[in-house]
Structure formats: C-alpha cells, structure tokens
mmCIF file of C-alpha atoms in Angstrom:
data_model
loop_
_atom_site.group_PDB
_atom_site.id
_atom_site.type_symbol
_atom_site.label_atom_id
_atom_site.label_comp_id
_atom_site.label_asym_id
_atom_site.label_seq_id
_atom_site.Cartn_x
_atom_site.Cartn_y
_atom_site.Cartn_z
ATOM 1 C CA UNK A 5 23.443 0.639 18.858
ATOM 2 C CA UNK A 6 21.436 3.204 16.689
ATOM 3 C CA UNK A 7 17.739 4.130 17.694
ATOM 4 C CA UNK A 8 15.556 4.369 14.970
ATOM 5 C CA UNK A 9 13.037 7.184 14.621
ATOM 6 C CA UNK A 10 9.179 6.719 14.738
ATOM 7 C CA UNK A 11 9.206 7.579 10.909
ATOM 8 C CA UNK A 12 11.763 5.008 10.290
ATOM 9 C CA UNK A 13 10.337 2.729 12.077
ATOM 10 C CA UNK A 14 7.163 3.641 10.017
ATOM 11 C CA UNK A 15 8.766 2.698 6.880
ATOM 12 C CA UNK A 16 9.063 -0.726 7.561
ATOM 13 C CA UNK A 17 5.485 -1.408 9.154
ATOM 14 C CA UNK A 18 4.112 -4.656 7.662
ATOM 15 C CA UNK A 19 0.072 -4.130 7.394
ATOM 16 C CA UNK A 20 -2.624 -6.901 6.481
ATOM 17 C CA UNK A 21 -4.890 -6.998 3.421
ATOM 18 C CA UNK A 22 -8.086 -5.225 6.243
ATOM 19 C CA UNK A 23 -5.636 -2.525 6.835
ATOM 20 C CA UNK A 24 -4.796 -1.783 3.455
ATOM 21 C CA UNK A 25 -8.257 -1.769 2.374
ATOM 22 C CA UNK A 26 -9.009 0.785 5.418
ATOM 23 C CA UNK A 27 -5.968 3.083 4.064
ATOM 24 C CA UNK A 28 -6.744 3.167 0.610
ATOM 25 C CA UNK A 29 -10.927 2.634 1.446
ATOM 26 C CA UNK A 30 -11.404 -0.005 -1.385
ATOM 27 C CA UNK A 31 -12.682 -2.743 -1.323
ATOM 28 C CA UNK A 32 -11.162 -6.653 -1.262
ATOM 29 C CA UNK A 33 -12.034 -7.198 -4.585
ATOM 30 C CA UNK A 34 -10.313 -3.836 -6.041
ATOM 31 C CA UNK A 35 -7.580 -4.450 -4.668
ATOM 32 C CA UNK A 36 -7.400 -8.506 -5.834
ATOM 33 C CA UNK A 37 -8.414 -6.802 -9.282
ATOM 34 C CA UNK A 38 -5.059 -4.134 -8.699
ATOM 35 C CA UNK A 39 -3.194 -7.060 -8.173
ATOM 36 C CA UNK A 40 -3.246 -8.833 -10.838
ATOM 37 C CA UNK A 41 -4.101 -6.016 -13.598
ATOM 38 C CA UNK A 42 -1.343 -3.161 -12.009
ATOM 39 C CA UNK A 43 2.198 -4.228 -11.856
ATOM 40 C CA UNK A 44 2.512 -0.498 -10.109
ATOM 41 C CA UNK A 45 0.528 -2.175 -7.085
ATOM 42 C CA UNK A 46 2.896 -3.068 -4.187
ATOM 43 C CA UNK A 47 3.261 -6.823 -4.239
ATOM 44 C CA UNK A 48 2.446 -8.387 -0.592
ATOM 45 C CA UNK A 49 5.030 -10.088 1.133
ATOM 46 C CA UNK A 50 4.644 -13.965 2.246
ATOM 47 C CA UNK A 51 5.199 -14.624 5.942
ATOM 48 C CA UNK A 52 4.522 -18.025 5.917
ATOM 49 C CA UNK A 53 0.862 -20.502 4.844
ATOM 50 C CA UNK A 54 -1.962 -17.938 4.664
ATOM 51 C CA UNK A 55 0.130 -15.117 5.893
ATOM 52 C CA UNK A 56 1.206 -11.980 4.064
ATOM 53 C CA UNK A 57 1.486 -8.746 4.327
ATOM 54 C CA UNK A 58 1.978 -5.335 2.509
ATOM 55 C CA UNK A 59 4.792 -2.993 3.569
ATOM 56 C CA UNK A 60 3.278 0.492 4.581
ATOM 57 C CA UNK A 61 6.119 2.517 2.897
ATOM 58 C CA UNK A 62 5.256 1.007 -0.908
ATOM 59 C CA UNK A 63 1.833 1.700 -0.098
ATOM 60 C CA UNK A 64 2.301 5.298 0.803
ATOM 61 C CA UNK A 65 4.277 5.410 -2.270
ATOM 62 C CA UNK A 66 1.643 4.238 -4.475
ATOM 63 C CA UNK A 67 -0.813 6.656 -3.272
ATOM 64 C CA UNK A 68 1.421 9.278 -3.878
ATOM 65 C CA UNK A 69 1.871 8.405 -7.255
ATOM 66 C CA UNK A 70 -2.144 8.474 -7.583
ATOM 67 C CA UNK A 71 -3.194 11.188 -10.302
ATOM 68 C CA UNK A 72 -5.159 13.704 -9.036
ATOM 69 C CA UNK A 73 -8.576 14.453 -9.662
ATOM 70 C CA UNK A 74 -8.043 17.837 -10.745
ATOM 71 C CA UNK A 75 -5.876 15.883 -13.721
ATOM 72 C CA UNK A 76 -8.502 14.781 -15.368
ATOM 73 C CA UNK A 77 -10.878 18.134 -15.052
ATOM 74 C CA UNK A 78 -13.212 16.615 -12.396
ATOM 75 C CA UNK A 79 -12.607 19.444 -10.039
ATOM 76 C CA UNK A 80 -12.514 22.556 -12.346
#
C-alpha cells in the first residue's frame, strides 16, 4: 500500500464554510455573494442534509489566481 505525504494528504482536506471564511478572512455574506456572482469560486461539495464542504486544494487555487494589489497601482 502507498503512504501518502502530508501535502497530499493536504490536497484533499474537506473544510467548512467558518474555515473558509477564516482562510480567505471574508465574511459569510461575501462569500454567499462569490457564490452565486463568480463561477471562478470553488463550488462546495454536498455531504449529505445541511452538510457541505469546500475542498482546501480549489481554494488554495483560487487565491492564487487572486490579482495582486500591485496590479491595479494600489501599492506603487
């Protein structure tokens, strides 16, 4: 049997809606606005009723693909 790596297993960490909001500091209501205005937004998965969850990797992603301040002059 392989053994997985601690950055593989990071990849497919499952995080809640309060963790997400602590990693990208925004509030519930950005990100509800994200989700339905930014099809770039990862797309929770559904574990079941009133369960669901985002998958760490896509969110890392995303905040990678963030501009940068510097890209629209603010830090000049």
């Amino acid at each position: 049997m392989e053994k997985r790596s601690d950055n593989q297993l990071l990849e497919f960490r499952l995080i809640t809606k309060m963790e997400l909001m602590k990693v990208l500091s925004w509030s519930e209501a950005s990100i509800d606005r994200r989700l339905r205005e930014d099809p770039d937004f990862p797309q929770p998965l559904r574990l079941g009723r009133g369960s669901i969850r985002w998958r760490h990797d896509e969110v890392v992603r995303f905040i990678e693909q963030l501009p940068r301040a510097y890209d629209y002059g603010v830090c000049e």
